[in-house]
């Protein structure tokens, strides 16, 4: 399959790219620093990107920022970032990518386990992850000719946990998380949230 990966240089994204390629898929690796580049917080940048790529069998977004800030400290800018980047960035990649996804193709978007297990300071991230799940559930009903959409909710990734000084031992590596992206690309699910094996909410 030919597959676009937005966020291809990220902690999870680079492992997704590696695994897809190892399984014989052709990858268009994209981010703000790729060629062609895409900044999915900017509608014109998304249009310009899609104008430069051919039709594909899968469009994966594994990118997007959302504020990790306590409710009483949230600024307007934190809220705007969360909506514009992780939420609307991924929604616009799907909406504007409809004509680039072949029949039977799949959109894969990325949420996070906080949608099911909120913690203090995660009102924005939790809201965005849950919003993306709602989008995927309903958007699946509008897709035609066998096209699918799936949201992956990764848990903490060990590399990220270590980088922010948390205990990384309970969490899967980015390479293990990437297996879930490969499974949904090659699978049949649509409209439903998918979790890394062993990390589904109880
Ligand atoms: N890591 C975790 O523990 C974890 C857990 C649950 C959910 N998630 C979610 O998984 C996604 C990826 O996380 P990550 O930790 O792998 O991220 P990361 O290491 O920060 O990498 C982000 C990737 O996205 C690209 N990117 C960032 N902003 C972009 C934009 N506006 N337009 C296009 N590309 C953009 C970056 O490349 P450029 O800078 O070149 O654009 C990079 O390739 C995020 O949505 C995150 O919320 C992560």
CSV table of C-alpha atoms and ligand atoms in Angstrom, one decimal:
chain,number,residue,atom,x,y,z
A,1,UNK,CA,0.0,0.0,0.0
A,2,UNK,CA,1.0,3.6,-0.5
A,3,UNK,CA,0.7,5.5,2.9
A,4,UNK,CA,1.0,9.1,4.0
A,5,UNK,CA,2.3,9.5,7.6
A,6,UNK,CA,2.0,12.9,9.1
A,7,UNK,CA,4.3,13.2,12.1
A,8,UNK,CA,6.8,10.9,10.5
A,9,UNK,CA,9.8,12.2,12.5
A,10,UNK,CA,8.1,11.9,15.9
A,11,UNK,CA,8.6,9.5,18.7
A,12,UNK,CA,5.8,7.2,17.6
A,13,UNK,CA,5.7,8.3,13.9
A,14,UNK,CA,9.3,7.3,13.1
A,15,UNK,CA,8.6,3.8,14.4
A,16,UNK,CA,5.3,3.7,12.4
A,17,UNK,CA,7.2,4.6,9.2
A,18,UNK,CA,9.9,2.0,9.9
A,19,UNK,CA,7.4,-0.7,10.6
A,20,UNK,CA,5.2,0.1,7.5
A,21,UNK,CA,8.3,0.0,5.3
A,22,UNK,CA,9.5,-3.2,6.8
A,23,UNK,CA,6.2,-4.7,5.9
A,24,UNK,CA,6.5,-3.7,2.3
A,25,UNK,CA,4.4,-0.5,2.3
A,26,UNK,CA,5.5,2.7,0.4
A,27,UNK,CA,5.5,5.6,2.8
A,28,UNK,CA,5.2,9.4,2.1
A,29,UNK,CA,6.8,10.7,5.3
A,30,UNK,CA,5.5,14.1,6.2
A,31,UNK,CA,5.7,16.8,8.8
A,32,UNK,CA,6.4,20.6,8.9
A,33,UNK,CA,10.1,19.8,8.0
A,34,UNK,CA,9.5,17.3,5.2
A,35,UNK,CA,9.5,17.9,1.4
A,36,UNK,CA,6.7,18.4,0.5
A,37,UNK,CA,6.0,19.8,4.0
A,38,UNK,CA,2.7,20.2,5.8
A,39,UNK,CA,1.7,22.2,8.8
A,40,UNK,CA,-1.8,20.9,9.6
A,41,UNK,CA,-2.6,23.9,11.8
A,42,UNK,CA,-2.8,25.9,8.5
A,43,UNK,CA,-5.5,25.1,6.0
A,44,UNK,CA,-3.6,26.5,3.1
A,45,UNK,CA,-0.6,24.3,3.9
A,46,UNK,CA,-2.8,21.2,4.0
A,47,UNK,CA,-4.2,22.1,0.6
A,48,UNK,CA,-0.7,22.7,-0.9
A,49,UNK,CA,0.5,19.4,0.5
A,50,UNK,CA,-2.4,17.4,-0.9
A,51,UNK,CA,-1.9,19.1,-4.3
A,52,UNK,CA,1.6,17.7,-4.4
A,53,UNK,CA,0.8,14.0,-3.5
A,54,UNK,CA,-0.8,11.2,-5.4
A,55,UNK,CA,-3.8,9.2,-4.2
A,56,UNK,CA,-2.9,6.8,-1.4
A,57,UNK,CA,-4.3,3.8,0.4
A,58,UNK,CA,-3.9,5.2,3.9
A,59,UNK,CA,-3.4,8.6,5.6
A,60,UNK,CA,-2.1,8.4,9.1
A,61,UNK,CA,-1.8,11.4,11.4
A,62,UNK,CA,0.4,10.8,14.5
A,63,UNK,CA,1.0,14.3,15.6
A,64,UNK,CA,-0.6,17.3,17.3
A,65,UNK,CA,-0.1,19.3,20.5
A,66,UNK,CA,-2.6,19.9,23.3
A,67,UNK,CA,-2.0,21.8,26.6
A,68,UNK,CA,-1.1,19.9,29.7
A,69,UNK,CA,-2.2,22.6,32.2
A,70,UNK,CA,-4.4,22.8,35.3
A,71,UNK,CA,-7.8,24.2,34.7
A,72,UNK,CA,-7.2,27.4,36.8
A,73,UNK,CA,-3.9,28.1,34.8
A,74,UNK,CA,-5.3,27.5,31.3
A,75,UNK,CA,-4.9,30.5,29.0
A,76,UNK,CA,-6.8,31.4,25.9
A,77,UNK,CA,-3.6,30.5,24.0
A,78,UNK,CA,-3.5,27.0,25.6
A,79,UNK,CA,-7.0,26.3,24.5
A,80,UNK,CA,-6.5,27.7,21.0
A,81,UNK,CA,-3.3,25.5,20.6
A,82,UNK,CA,-5.2,22.4,21.7
A,83,UNK,CA,-8.1,23.0,19.3
A,84,UNK,CA,-6.0,24.2,16.3
A,85,UNK,CA,-3.2,21.6,16.5
A,86,UNK,CA,-4.2,18.1,17.7
A,87,UNK,CA,-8.0,18.4,17.2
A,88,UNK,CA,-8.6,20.5,14.0
A,89,UNK,CA,-5.2,19.6,12.5
A,90,UNK,CA,-6.2,16.0,12.3
A,91,UNK,CA,-9.8,16.6,11.4
A,92,UNK,CA,-8.7,18.9,8.5
A,93,UNK,CA,-6.2,16.3,7.3
A,94,UNK,CA,-9.1,13.9,7.0
A,95,UNK,CA,-11.7,16.3,5.5
A,96,UNK,CA,-9.3,17.8,3.0
A,97,UNK,CA,-7.8,14.3,2.2
A,98,UNK,CA,-11.1,12.7,1.2
A,99,UNK,CA,-10.3,13.0,-2.5
A,100,UNK,CA,-6.8,11.6,-2.0
A,101,UNK,CA,-7.9,8.4,-0.3
A,102,UNK,CA,-8.5,5.5,-2.7
A,103,UNK,CA,-11.6,3.3,-2.2
A,104,UNK,CA,-11.1,0.8,0.6
A,105,UNK,CA,-8.5,3.1,2.0
A,106,UNK,CA,-8.2,4.1,5.7
A,107,UNK,CA,-7.6,7.3,7.7
A,108,UNK,CA,-5.9,6.7,11.0
A,109,UNK,CA,-5.9,9.5,13.5
A,110,UNK,CA,-4.3,9.6,17.0
A,111,UNK,CA,-6.0,10.4,20.3
A,112,UNK,CA,-4.6,9.0,23.6
A,113,UNK,CA,-5.6,6.9,26.6
A,114,UNK,CA,-6.4,10.1,28.6
A,115,UNK,CA,-9.8,10.1,26.8
A,116,UNK,CA,-10.6,7.1,29.1
A,117,UNK,CA,-8.4,7.8,32.1
A,118,UNK,CA,-8.3,11.6,32.7
A,119,UNK,CA,-5.8,12.9,35.2
A,120,UNK,CA,-5.4,16.4,36.8
A,121,UNK,CA,-4.1,19.0,34.3
A,122,UNK,CA,-5.4,17.1,31.3
A,123,UNK,CA,-8.8,18.9,30.6
A,124,UNK,CA,-7.6,20.0,27.2
A,125,UNK,CA,-5.9,16.8,26.1
A,126,UNK,CA,-8.8,14.7,27.4
A,127,UNK,CA,-11.3,16.9,25.6
A,128,UNK,CA,-9.4,16.8,22.4
A,129,UNK,CA,-8.9,13.0,22.5
A,130,UNK,CA,-12.6,12.4,23.2
A,131,UNK,CA,-13.6,14.9,20.5
A,132,UNK,CA,-11.4,13.1,18.0
A,133,UNK,CA,-13.0,9.8,19.0
A,134,UNK,CA,-16.5,11.3,18.4
A,135,UNK,CA,-15.4,12.6,15.0
A,136,UNK,CA,-14.1,9.2,14.0
A,137,UNK,CA,-17.3,7.4,15.1
A,138,UNK,CA,-19.5,9.7,13.1
A,139,UNK,CA,-17.2,10.4,10.1
A,140,UNK,CA,-17.1,6.6,9.5
A,141,UNK,CA,-20.8,6.8,8.6
A,142,UNK,CA,-20.1,9.3,5.8
A,143,UNK,CA,-17.2,7.5,4.2
A,144,UNK,CA,-18.0,5.7,0.9
A,145,UNK,CA,-16.6,2.9,-1.3
A,146,UNK,CA,-15.2,0.9,1.6
A,147,UNK,CA,-13.1,3.8,3.0
A,148,UNK,CA,-12.5,3.5,6.8
A,149,UNK,CA,-11.5,5.7,9.7
A,150,UNK,CA,-9.9,4.5,12.9
A,151,UNK,CA,-8.6,6.4,16.0
A,152,UNK,CA,-5.7,4.9,17.9
A,153,UNK,CA,-5.5,5.8,21.6
A,154,UNK,CA,-1.9,5.2,22.6
A,155,UNK,CA,-1.0,4.9,26.3
A,156,UNK,CA,2.1,6.7,27.5
A,157,UNK,CA,5.0,5.7,25.4
A,158,UNK,CA,8.1,4.5,27.4
A,159,UNK,CA,10.4,6.9,25.6
A,160,UNK,CA,8.2,9.9,26.3
A,161,UNK,CA,7.6,8.9,29.9
A,162,UNK,CA,11.4,8.6,30.4
A,163,UNK,CA,12.0,12.0,28.8
A,164,UNK,CA,9.6,13.7,31.2
A,165,UNK,CA,11.0,11.9,34.2
A,166,UNK,CA,8.2,9.4,34.8
A,167,UNK,CA,8.7,5.7,35.5
A,168,UNK,CA,8.8,4.3,31.9
A,169,UNK,CA,8.6,0.6,33.0
A,170,UNK,CA,4.8,0.2,32.8
A,171,UNK,CA,4.6,1.5,29.3
A,172,UNK,CA,5.2,0.1,25.8
A,173,UNK,CA,8.0,1.4,23.6
A,174,UNK,CA,7.2,3.5,20.5
A,175,UNK,CA,8.0,0.4,18.4
A,176,UNK,CA,5.4,-1.6,20.2
A,177,UNK,CA,2.8,1.2,19.8
A,178,UNK,CA,3.6,1.3,16.1
A,179,UNK,CA,2.4,-2.3,15.7
A,180,UNK,CA,-1.2,-1.1,16.4
A,181,UNK,CA,-1.0,1.4,13.5
A,182,UNK,CA,0.2,-1.4,11.2
A,183,UNK,CA,-2.7,-3.6,12.4
A,184,UNK,CA,-5.4,-1.0,11.8
A,185,UNK,CA,-4.0,-0.1,8.3
A,186,UNK,CA,-4.1,-3.8,7.4
A,187,UNK,CA,-7.4,-4.5,9.3
A,188,UNK,CA,-11.1,-4.0,8.8
A,189,UNK,CA,-12.2,-1.8,11.7
A,190,UNK,CA,-13.9,1.5,11.1
A,191,UNK,CA,-15.4,4.2,13.4
A,192,UNK,CA,-14.1,2.6,16.5
A,193,UNK,CA,-11.3,3.4,19.0
A,194,UNK,CA,-8.4,1.0,19.0
A,195,UNK,CA,-5.9,0.5,21.8
A,196,UNK,CA,-2.5,-0.9,22.0
A,197,UNK,CA,-2.8,-4.6,23.0
A,198,UNK,CA,-2.6,-4.9,26.8
A,199,UNK,CA,-3.4,-1.2,27.3
A,200,UNK,CA,-7.2,-1.0,26.7
A,201,UNK,CA,-9.2,0.7,29.4
A,202,UNK,CA,-10.7,-1.7,32.0
B,1,LIG,N1,4.3,10.1,23.1
B,1,LIG,C1,3.3,9.7,24.0
B,1,LIG,O1,3.5,9.2,25.1
B,1,LIG,C2,1.9,9.8,23.5
B,1,LIG,C3,0.9,9.2,24.3
B,1,LIG,C4,-0.5,9.3,23.8
B,1,LIG,C5,-0.8,10.0,22.7
B,1,LIG,N2,0.2,10.6,22.0
B,1,LIG,C6,-0.1,11.4,20.8
B,1,LIG,O2,0.6,10.9,19.7
B,1,LIG,C7,0.9,11.9,18.8
B,1,LIG,C8,2.4,11.9,18.5
B,1,LIG,O3,3.1,12.0,19.7
B,1,LIG,P1,4.7,11.9,19.7
B,1,LIG,O4,5.1,11.9,21.1
B,1,LIG,O5,5.2,10.8,18.8
B,1,LIG,O6,5.0,13.4,19.1
B,1,LIG,P2,6.4,14.1,18.8
B,1,LIG,O7,7.6,13.1,19.2
B,1,LIG,O8,6.4,15.4,19.5
B,1,LIG,O9,6.4,14.2,17.2
B,1,LIG,C9,5.5,15.0,16.6
B,1,LIG,C10,5.6,14.8,15.1
B,1,LIG,O10,4.6,15.6,14.5
B,1,LIG,C11,5.1,16.6,13.6
B,1,LIG,N3,4.3,17.8,13.8
B,1,LIG,C12,4.2,18.5,14.9
B,1,LIG,N4,3.4,19.6,14.7
B,1,LIG,C13,3.0,19.4,13.4
B,1,LIG,C14,2.1,20.2,12.5
B,1,LIG,N5,1.5,21.3,13.0
B,1,LIG,N6,1.9,19.8,11.3
B,1,LIG,C15,2.5,18.7,10.8
B,1,LIG,N7,3.3,17.9,11.5
B,1,LIG,C16,3.6,18.3,12.8
B,1,LIG,C17,6.6,16.7,14.1
B,1,LIG,O11,7.5,17.0,13.1
B,1,LIG,P3,7.9,18.6,12.7
B,1,LIG,O12,8.3,19.2,13.9
B,1,LIG,O13,8.9,18.4,11.6
B,1,LIG,O14,6.6,19.2,12.1
B,1,LIG,C18,6.9,15.2,14.5
B,1,LIG,O15,7.1,14.5,13.3
B,1,LIG,C19,0.5,13.2,19.5
B,1,LIG,O16,-0.8,13.6,19.0
B,1,LIG,C20,0.4,12.8,20.9
B,1,LIG,O17,-0.6,13.6,21.6
B,1,LIG,C21,1.6,10.5,22.4
